[in-house]
mmCIF file of C-alpha atoms and ligand atoms in Angstrom:
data_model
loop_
_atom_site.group_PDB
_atom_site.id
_atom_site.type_symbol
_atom_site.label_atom_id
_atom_site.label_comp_id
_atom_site.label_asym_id
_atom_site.label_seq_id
_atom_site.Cartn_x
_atom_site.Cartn_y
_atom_site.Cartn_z
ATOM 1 C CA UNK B 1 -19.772 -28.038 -3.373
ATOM 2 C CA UNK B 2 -19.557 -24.732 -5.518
ATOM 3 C CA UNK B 3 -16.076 -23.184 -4.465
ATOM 4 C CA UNK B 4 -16.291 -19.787 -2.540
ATOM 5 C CA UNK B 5 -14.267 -16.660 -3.660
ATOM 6 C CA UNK B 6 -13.835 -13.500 -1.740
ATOM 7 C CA UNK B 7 -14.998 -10.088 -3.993
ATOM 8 C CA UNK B 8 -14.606 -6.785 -3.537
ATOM 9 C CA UNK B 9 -17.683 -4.921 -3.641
ATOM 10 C CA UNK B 10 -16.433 -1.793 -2.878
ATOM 11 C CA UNK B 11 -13.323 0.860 -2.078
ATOM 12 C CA UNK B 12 -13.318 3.305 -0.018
ATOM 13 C CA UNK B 13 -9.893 6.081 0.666
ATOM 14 C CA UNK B 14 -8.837 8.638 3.424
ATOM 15 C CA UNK B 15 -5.927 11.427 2.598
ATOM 16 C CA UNK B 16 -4.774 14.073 4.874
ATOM 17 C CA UNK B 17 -5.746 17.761 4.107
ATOM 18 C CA UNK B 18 -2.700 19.134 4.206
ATOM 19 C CA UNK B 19 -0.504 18.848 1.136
ATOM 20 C CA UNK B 20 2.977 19.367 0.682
ATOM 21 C CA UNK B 21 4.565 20.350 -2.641
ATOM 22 C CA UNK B 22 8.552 19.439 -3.722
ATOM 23 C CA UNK B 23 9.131 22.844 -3.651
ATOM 24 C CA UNK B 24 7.940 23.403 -0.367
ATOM 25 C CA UNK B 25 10.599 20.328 0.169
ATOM 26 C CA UNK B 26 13.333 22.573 -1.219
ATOM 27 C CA UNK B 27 12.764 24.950 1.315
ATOM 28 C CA UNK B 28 13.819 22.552 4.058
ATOM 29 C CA UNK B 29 16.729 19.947 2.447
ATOM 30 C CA UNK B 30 18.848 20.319 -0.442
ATOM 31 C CA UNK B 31 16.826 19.373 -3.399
ATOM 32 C CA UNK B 32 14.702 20.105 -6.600
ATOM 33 C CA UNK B 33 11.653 19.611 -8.042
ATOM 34 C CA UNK B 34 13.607 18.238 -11.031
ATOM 35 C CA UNK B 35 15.118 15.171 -8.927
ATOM 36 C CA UNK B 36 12.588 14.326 -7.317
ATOM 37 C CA UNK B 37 10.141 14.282 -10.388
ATOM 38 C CA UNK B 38 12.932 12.969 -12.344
ATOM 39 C CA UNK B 39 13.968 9.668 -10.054
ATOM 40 C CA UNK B 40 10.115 9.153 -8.530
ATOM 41 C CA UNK B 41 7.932 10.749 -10.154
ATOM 42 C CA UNK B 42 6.339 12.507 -7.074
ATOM 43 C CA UNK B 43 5.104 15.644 -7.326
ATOM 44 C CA UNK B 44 3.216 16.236 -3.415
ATOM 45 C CA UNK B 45 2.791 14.144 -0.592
ATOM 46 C CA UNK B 46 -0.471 14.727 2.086
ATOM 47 C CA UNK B 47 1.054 14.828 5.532
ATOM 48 C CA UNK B 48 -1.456 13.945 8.871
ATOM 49 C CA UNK B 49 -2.099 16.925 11.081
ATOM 50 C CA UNK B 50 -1.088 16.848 14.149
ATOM 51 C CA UNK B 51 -2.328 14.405 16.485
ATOM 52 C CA UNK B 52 -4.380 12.722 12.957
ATOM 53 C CA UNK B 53 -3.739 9.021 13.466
ATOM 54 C CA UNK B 54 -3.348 5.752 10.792
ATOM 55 C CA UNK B 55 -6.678 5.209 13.133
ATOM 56 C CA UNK B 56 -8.287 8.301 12.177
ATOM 57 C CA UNK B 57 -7.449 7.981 8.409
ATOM 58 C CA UNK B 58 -8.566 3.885 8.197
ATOM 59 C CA UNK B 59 -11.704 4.985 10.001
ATOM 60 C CA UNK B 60 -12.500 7.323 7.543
ATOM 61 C CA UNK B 61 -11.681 5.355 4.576
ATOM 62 C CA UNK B 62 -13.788 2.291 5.835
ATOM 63 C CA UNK B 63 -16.765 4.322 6.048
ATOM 64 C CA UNK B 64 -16.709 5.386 2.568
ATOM 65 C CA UNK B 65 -15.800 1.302 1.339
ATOM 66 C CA UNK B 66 -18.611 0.548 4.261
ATOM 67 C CA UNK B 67 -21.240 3.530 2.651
ATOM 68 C CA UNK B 68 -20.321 2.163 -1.131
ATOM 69 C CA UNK B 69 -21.404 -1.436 -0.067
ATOM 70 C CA UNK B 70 -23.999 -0.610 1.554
ATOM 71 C CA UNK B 71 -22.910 -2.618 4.388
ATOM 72 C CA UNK B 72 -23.426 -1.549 7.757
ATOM 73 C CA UNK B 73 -20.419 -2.395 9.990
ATOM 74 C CA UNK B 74 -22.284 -4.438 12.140
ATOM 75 C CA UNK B 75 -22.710 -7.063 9.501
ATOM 76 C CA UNK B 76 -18.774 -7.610 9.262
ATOM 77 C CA UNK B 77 -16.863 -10.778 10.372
ATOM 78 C CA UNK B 78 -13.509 -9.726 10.284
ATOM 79 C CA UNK B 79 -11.174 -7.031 10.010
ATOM 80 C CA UNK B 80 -7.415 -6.897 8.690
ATOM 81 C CA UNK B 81 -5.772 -3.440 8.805
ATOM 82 C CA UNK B 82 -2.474 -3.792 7.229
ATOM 83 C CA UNK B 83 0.170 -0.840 9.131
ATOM 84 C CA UNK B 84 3.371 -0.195 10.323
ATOM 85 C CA UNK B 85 2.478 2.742 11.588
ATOM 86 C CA UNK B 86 0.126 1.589 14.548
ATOM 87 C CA UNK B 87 -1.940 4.372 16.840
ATOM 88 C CA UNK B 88 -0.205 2.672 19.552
ATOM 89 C CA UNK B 89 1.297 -0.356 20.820
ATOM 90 C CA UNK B 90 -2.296 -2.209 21.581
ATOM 91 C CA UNK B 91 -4.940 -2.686 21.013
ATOM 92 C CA UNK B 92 -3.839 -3.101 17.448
ATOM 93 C CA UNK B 93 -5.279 -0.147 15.486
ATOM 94 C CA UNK B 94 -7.902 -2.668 13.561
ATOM 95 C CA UNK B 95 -9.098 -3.081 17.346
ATOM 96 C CA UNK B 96 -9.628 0.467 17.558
ATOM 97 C CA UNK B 97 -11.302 1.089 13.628
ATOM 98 C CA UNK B 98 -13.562 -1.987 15.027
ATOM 99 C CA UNK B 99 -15.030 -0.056 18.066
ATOM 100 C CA UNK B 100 -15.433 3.535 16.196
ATOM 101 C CA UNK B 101 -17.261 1.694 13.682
ATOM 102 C CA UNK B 102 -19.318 -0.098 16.022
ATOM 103 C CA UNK B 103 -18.732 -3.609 14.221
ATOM 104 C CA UNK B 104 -17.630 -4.871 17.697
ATOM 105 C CA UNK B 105 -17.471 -8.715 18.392
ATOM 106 C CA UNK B 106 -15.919 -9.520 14.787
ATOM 107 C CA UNK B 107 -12.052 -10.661 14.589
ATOM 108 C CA UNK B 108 -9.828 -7.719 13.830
ATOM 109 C CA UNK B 109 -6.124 -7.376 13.563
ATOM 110 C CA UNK B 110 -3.267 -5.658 12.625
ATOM 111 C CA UNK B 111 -0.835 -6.998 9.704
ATOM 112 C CA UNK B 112 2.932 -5.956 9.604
ATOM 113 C CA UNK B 113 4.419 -6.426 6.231
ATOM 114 C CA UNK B 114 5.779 -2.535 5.575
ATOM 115 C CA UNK B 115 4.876 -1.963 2.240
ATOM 116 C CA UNK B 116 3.143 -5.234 1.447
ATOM 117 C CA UNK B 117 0.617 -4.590 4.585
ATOM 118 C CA UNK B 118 -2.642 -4.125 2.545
ATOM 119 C CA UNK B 119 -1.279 -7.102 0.234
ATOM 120 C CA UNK B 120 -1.003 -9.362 3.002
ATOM 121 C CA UNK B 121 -4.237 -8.458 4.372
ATOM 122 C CA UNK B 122 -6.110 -8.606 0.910
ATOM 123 C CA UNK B 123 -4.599 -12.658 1.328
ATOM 124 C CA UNK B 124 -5.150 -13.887 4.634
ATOM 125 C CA UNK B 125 -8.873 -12.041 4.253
ATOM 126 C CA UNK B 126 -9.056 -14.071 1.057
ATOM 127 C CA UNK B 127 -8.398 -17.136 2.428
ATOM 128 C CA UNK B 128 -11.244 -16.448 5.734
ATOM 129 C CA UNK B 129 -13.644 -16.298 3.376
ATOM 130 C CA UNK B 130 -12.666 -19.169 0.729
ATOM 131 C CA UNK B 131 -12.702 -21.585 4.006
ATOM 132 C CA UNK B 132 -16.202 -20.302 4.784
ATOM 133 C CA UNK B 133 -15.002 -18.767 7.907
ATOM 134 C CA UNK B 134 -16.346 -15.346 6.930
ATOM 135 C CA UNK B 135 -18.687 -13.742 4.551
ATOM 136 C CA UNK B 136 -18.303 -10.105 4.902
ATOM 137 C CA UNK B 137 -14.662 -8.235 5.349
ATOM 138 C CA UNK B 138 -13.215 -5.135 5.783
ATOM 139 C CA UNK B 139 -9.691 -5.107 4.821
ATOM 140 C CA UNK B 140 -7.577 -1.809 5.399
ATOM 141 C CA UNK B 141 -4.385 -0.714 4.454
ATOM 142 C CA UNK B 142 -3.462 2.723 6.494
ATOM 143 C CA UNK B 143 -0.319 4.692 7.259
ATOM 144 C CA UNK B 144 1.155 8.322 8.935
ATOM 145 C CA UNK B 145 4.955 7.041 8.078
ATOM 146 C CA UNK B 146 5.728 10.462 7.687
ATOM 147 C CA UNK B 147 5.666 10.245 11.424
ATOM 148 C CA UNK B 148 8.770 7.961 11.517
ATOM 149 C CA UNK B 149 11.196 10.253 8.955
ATOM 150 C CA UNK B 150 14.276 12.782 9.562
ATOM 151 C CA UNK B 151 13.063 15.972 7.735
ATOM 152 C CA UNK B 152 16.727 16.713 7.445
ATOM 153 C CA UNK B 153 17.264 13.248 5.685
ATOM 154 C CA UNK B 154 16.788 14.588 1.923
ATOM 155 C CA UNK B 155 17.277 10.709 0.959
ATOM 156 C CA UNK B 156 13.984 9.534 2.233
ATOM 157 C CA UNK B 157 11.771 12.571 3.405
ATOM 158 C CA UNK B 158 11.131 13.045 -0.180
ATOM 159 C CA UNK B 159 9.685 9.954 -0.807
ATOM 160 C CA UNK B 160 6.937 9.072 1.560
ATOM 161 C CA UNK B 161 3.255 10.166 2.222
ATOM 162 C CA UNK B 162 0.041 9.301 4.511
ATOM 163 C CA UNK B 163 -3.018 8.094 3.443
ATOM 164 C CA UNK B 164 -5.390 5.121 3.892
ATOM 165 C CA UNK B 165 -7.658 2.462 1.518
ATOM 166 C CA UNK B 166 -10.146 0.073 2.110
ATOM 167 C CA UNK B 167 -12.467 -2.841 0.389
ATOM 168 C CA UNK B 168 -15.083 -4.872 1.565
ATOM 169 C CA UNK B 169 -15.026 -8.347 0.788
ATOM 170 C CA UNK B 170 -18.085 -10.609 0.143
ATOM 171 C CA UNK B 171 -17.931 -14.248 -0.256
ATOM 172 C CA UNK B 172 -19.214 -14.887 -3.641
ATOM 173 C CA UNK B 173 -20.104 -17.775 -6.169
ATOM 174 C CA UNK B 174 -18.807 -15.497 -8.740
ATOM 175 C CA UNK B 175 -15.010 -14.992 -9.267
ATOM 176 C CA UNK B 176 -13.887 -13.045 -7.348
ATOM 177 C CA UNK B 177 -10.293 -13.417 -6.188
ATOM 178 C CA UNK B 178 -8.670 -15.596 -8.205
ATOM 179 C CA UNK B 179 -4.756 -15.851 -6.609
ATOM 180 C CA UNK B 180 -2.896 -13.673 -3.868
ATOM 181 C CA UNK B 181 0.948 -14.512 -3.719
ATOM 182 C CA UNK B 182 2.532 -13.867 -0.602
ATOM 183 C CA UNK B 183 6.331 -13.939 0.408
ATOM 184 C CA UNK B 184 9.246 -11.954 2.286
ATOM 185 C CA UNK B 185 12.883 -12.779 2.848
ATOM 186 C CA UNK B 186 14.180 -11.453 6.240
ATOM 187 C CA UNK B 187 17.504 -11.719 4.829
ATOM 188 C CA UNK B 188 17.198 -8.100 3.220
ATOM 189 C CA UNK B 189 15.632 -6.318 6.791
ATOM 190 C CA UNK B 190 18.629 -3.689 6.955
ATOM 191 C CA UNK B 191 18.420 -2.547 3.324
ATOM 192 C CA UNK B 192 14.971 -0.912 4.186
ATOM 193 C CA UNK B 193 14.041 -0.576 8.580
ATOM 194 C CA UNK B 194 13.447 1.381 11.320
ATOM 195 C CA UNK B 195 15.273 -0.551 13.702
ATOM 196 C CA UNK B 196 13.734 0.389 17.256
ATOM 197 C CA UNK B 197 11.020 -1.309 19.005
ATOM 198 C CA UNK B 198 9.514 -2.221 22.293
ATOM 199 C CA UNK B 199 11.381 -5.363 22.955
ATOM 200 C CA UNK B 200 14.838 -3.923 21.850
ATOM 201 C CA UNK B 201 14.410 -0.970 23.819
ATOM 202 C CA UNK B 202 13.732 2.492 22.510
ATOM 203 C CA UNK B 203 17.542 3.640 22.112
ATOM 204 C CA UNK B 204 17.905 7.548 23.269
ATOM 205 C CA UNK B 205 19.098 9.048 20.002
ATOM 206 C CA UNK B 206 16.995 12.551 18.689
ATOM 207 C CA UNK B 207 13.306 11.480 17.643
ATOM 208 C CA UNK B 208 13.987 8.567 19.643
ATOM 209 C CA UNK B 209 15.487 6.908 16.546
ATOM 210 C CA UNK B 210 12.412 6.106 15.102
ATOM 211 C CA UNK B 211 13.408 7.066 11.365
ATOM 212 C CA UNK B 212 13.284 4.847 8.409
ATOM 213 C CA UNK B 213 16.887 4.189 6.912
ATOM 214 C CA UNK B 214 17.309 2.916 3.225
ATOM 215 C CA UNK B 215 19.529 1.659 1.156
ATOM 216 C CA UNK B 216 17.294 3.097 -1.862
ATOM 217 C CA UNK B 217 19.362 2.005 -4.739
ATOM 218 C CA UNK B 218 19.711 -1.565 -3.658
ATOM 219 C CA UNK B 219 15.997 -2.014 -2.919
ATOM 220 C CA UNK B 220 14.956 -0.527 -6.380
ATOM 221 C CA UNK B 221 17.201 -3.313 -7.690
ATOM 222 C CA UNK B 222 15.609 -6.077 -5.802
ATOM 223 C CA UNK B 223 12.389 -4.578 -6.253
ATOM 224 C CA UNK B 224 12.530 -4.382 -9.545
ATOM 225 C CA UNK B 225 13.814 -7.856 -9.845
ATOM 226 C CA UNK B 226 11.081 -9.760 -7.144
ATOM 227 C CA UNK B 227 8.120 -7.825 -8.831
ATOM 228 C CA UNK B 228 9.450 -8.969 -13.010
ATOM 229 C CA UNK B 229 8.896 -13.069 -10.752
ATOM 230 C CA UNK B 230 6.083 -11.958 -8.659
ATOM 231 C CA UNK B 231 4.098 -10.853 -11.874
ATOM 232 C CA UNK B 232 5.123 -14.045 -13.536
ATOM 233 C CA UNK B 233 3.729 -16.105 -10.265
ATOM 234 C CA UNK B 234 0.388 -14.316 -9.978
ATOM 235 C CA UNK B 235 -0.427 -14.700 -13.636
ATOM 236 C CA UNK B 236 0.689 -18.892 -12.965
ATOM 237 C CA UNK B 237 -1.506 -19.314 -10.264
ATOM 238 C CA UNK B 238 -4.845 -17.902 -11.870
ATOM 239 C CA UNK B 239 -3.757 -19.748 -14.807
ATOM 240 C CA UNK B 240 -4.009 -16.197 -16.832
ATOM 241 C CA UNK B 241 -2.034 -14.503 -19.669
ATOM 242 C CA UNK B 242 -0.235 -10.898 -19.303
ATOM 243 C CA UNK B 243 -3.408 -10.253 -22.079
ATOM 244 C CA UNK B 244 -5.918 -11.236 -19.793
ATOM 245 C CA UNK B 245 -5.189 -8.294 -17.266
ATOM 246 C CA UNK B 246 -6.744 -4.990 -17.858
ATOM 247 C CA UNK B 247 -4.954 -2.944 -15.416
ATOM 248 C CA UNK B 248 -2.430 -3.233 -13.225
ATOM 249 C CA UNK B 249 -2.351 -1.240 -10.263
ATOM 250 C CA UNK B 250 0.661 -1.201 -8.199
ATOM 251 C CA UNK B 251 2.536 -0.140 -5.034
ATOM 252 C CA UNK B 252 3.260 3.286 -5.818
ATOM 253 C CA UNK B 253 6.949 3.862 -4.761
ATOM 254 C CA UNK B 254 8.505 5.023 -7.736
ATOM 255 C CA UNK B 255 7.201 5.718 -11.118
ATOM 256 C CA UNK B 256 10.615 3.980 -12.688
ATOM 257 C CA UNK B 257 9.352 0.779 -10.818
ATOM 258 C CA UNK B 258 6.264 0.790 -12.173
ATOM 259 C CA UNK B 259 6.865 1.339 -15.273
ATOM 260 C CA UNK B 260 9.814 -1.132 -15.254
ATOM 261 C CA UNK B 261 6.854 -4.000 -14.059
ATOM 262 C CA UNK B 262 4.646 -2.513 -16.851
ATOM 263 C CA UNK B 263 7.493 -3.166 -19.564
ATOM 264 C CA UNK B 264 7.723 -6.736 -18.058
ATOM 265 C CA UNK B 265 3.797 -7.170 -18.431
ATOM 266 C CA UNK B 266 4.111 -5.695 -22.089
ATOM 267 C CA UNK B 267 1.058 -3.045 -20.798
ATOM 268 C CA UNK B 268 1.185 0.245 -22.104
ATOM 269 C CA UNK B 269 0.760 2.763 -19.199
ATOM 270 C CA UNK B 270 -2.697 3.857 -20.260
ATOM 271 C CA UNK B 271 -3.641 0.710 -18.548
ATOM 272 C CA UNK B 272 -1.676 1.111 -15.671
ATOM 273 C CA UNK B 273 -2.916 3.333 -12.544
ATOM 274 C CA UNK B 274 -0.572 5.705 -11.404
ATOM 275 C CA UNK B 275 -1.276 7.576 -7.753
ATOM 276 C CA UNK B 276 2.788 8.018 -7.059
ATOM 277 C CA UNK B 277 2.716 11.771 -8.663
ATOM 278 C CA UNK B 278 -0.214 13.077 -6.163
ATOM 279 C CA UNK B 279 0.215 10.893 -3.008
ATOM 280 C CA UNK B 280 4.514 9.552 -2.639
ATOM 281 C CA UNK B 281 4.687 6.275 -1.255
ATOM 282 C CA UNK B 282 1.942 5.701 1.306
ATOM 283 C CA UNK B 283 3.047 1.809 2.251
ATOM 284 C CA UNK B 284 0.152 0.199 3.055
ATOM 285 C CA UNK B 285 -1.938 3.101 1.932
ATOM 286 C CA UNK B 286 -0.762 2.847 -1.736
ATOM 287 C CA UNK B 287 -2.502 -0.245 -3.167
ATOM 288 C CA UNK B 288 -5.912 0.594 -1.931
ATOM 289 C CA UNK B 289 -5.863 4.188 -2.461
ATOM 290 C CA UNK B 290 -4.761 3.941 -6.089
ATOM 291 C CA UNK B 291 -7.617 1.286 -6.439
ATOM 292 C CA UNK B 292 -10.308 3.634 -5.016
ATOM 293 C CA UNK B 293 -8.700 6.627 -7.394
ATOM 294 C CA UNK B 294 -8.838 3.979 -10.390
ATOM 295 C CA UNK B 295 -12.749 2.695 -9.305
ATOM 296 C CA UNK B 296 -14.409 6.375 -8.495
ATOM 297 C CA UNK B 297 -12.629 7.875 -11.896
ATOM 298 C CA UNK B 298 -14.130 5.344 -13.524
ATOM 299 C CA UNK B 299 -11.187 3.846 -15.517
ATOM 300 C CA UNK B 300 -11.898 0.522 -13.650
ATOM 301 C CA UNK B 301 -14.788 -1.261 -14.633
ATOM 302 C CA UNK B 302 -16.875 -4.383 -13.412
ATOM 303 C CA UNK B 303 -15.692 -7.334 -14.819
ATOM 304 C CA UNK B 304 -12.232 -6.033 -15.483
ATOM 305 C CA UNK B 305 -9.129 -8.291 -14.273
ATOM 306 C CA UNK B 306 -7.168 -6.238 -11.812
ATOM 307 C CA UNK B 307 -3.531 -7.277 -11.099
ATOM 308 C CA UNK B 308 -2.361 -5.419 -7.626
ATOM 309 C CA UNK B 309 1.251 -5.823 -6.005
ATOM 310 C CA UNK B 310 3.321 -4.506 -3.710
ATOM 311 C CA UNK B 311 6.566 -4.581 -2.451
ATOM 312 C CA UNK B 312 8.221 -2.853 0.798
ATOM 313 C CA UNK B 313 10.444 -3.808 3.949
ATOM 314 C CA UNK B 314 11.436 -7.267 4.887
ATOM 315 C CA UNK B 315 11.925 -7.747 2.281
ATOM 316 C CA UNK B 316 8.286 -8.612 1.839
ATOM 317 C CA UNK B 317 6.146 -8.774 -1.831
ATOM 318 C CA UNK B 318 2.868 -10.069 -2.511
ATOM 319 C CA UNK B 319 0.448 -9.810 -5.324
ATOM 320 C CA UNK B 320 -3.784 -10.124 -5.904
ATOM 321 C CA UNK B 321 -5.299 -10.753 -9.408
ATOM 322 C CA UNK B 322 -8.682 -10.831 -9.340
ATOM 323 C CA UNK B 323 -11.794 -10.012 -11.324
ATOM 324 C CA UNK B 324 -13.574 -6.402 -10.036
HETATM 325 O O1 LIG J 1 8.137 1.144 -0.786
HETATM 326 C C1 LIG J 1 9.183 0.357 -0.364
HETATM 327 C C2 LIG J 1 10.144 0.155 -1.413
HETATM 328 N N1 LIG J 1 10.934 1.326 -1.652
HETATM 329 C C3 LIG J 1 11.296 1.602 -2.859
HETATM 330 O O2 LIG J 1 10.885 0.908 -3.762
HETATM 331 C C4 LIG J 1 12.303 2.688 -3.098
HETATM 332 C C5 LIG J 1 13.332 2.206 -4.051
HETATM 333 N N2 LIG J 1 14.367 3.153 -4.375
HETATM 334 C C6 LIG J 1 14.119 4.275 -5.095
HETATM 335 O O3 LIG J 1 12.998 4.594 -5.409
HETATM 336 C C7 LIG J 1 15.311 5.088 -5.535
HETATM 337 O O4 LIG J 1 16.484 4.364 -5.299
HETATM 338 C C8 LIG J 1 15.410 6.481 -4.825
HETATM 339 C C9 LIG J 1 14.316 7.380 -5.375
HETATM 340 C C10 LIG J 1 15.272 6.311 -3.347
HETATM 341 C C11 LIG J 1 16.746 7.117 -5.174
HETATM 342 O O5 LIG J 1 16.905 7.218 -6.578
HETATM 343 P P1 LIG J 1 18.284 6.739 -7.248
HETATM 344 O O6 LIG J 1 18.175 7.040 -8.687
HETATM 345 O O7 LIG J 1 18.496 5.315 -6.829
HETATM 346 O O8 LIG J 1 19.327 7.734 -6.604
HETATM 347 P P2 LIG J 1 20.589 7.390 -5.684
HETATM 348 O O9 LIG J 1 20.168 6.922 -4.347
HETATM 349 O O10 LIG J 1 21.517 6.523 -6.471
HETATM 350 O O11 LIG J 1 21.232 8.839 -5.541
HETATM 351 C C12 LIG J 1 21.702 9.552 -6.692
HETATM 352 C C13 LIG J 1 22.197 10.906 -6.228
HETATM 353 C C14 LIG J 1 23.145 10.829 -5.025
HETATM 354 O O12 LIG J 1 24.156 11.803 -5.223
HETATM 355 P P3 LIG J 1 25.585 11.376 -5.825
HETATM 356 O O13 LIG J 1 26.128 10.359 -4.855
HETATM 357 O O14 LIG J 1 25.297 10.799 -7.175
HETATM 358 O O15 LIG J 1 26.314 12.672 -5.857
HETATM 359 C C15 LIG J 1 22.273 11.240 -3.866
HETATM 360 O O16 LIG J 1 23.008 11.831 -2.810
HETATM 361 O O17 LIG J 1 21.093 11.712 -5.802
HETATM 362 C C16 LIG J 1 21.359 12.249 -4.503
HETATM 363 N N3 LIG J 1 20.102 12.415 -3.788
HETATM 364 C C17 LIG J 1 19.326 13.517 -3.900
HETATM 365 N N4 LIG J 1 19.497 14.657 -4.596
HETATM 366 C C18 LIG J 1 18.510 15.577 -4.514
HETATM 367 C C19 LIG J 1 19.475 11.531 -2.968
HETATM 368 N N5 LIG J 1 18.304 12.061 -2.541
HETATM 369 C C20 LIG J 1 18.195 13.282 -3.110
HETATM 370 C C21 LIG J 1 17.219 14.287 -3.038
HETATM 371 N N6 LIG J 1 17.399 15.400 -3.777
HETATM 372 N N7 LIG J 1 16.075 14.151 -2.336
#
């Protein structure tokens, strides 16, 4: 029997209105422009309104992936919404995508892997439709984590953004997918968290301690490190060269990351899709909002091999290289 792939037929992406400049940062905690350009590369950040949910913003960007495939969301078997940032507790928030979009009956969850959320989703969707389980998917990744930070914390409320992606998958006889890598070490969890949950107890500290604390010079270390192997991996397991890969489009947490993984790839950054500058570190947003950018500017091209990563709290890291 012919093997199955999964392919992504099309991307769709959701950003809040409202954007918010570094120096309208300055105004609030003790920094510049300068640093933050200088260590990140960020230059804005789209924040949710109030009361705009990771629902809202993965409903809207699965429209536009759902409108570009010309797939009506009845005809889906399965949803994966990658988030840390859930509407609420349950019904996950793919539950509640499923039911605006009226694709109601399919499978649909929620995947927790911080950072790696969208890249974890991307897999396990893979995998549903290589074992024939289902044909058509909609896999989000969609965040508001600037509804978890201190805005007094200069050390992290710099760095992160909202926004949401999404792709539809199609099971194919035409590559297709042709690896996903997926890992996390728990070992890491208090380098990068936001220690309070349901079954802990919410602890009565302002904001109800939900804030993300990071040790941000250890993670870039690690990150830096896991992604130069993760690379490696991917390129293993679809039995490619770095010279096969025409762009790489990565979690966009920090320009000096990327680049770093570029350097490792031996790409030059024309060839390398950069989001980080207009939209901070989404999470789960990230991946599949720098792929829509990179497919509707038309730098990305059918036929092109696409290396995607990402790497976020857990530790957790996981990769995609596949042909568009
Ligand atoms: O998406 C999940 C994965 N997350 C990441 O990949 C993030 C990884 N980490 C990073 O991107 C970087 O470590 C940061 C951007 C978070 C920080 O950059 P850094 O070059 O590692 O700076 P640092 O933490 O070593 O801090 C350098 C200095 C410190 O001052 P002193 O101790 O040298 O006097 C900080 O207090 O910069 C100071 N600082 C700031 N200054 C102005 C920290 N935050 C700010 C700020 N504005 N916003």
């Amino acid at each position: 029997m012919a093997p199955i792939y999964s392919r992504i037929i099309a991307t769709g992406s959701a950003l809040p209105e409202r954007v918010v400049s570094n120096a309208d940062l300055e105004k609030i905690v003790d920094t510049s422009d300068e640093w933050i350009r200088t260590r990140t590369g960020i230059r804005q950040r789209h924040i949710a309104a109030d009361g705009q949910t990771t629902g809202d913003l993965a409903f809207l960007a699965a429209q536009r992936a759902l409108e570009a495939a010309g797939v009506k969301a009845a005809e889906l078997d399965l949803i994966v919404l990658g988030t840390t940032t859930p509407d609420i507790i349950f019904p996950s928030t793919a539950c509640l995508v499923q039911a605006r979009l009226g694709a109601n009956g399919c499978a649909a969850f929620d995947v927790n892997a911080a950072c790696s959320g969208f890249m974890y989703a991307l897999g396990i969707a893979d995998k549903f439709v290589k074992s024939g389980q289902s044909k058509k998917v909609l896999v989000i990744g969609a965040e508001t984590l600037t509804r978890m930070i201190d805005w007094n914390e200069r050390e992290t409320c710099v760095l992160f953004g909202d926004g949401a992606g999404a792709v539809v998958l199609e099971a194919s006889s035409e590559p297709g997918i042709h690896a996903t890598c997926l890992h996390a070490d728990g070992g890491y969890k208090e380098l990068l968290w936001n220690p309070v949950g349901v079954s802990t107890g919410f602890k009565d500290e302002p904001n109800h301690g939900v804030r993300i604390r990071m040790a941000g010079r250890e993670v870039f270390k690690v990150a830096v490190k896991t992604l130069d192997a993760l690379v490696d991996e991917t390129l293993q397991a679809a039995g490619m060269h770095e010279s096969d890969i025409d762009w790489l489009i990565p979690h966009q947490a920090n320009l000096r990351i990327i680049e770093a993984t570029a350097k490792r790839l031996a790409m030059p950054m024309e060839r390398v899709i950069v989001t980080v500058d207009q939209h901070a570190n989404t999470s789960s947003g990230s991946v599949p909002l720098a792929l829509d950018y990179a497919v509707r500017s038309g730098k990305v091209q059918r036929g092109q091999n696409l290396l995607l990563e990402a790497f976020g709290g857990g530790f957790t890291w996981a990769s995609a290289l596949l042909r568009f």
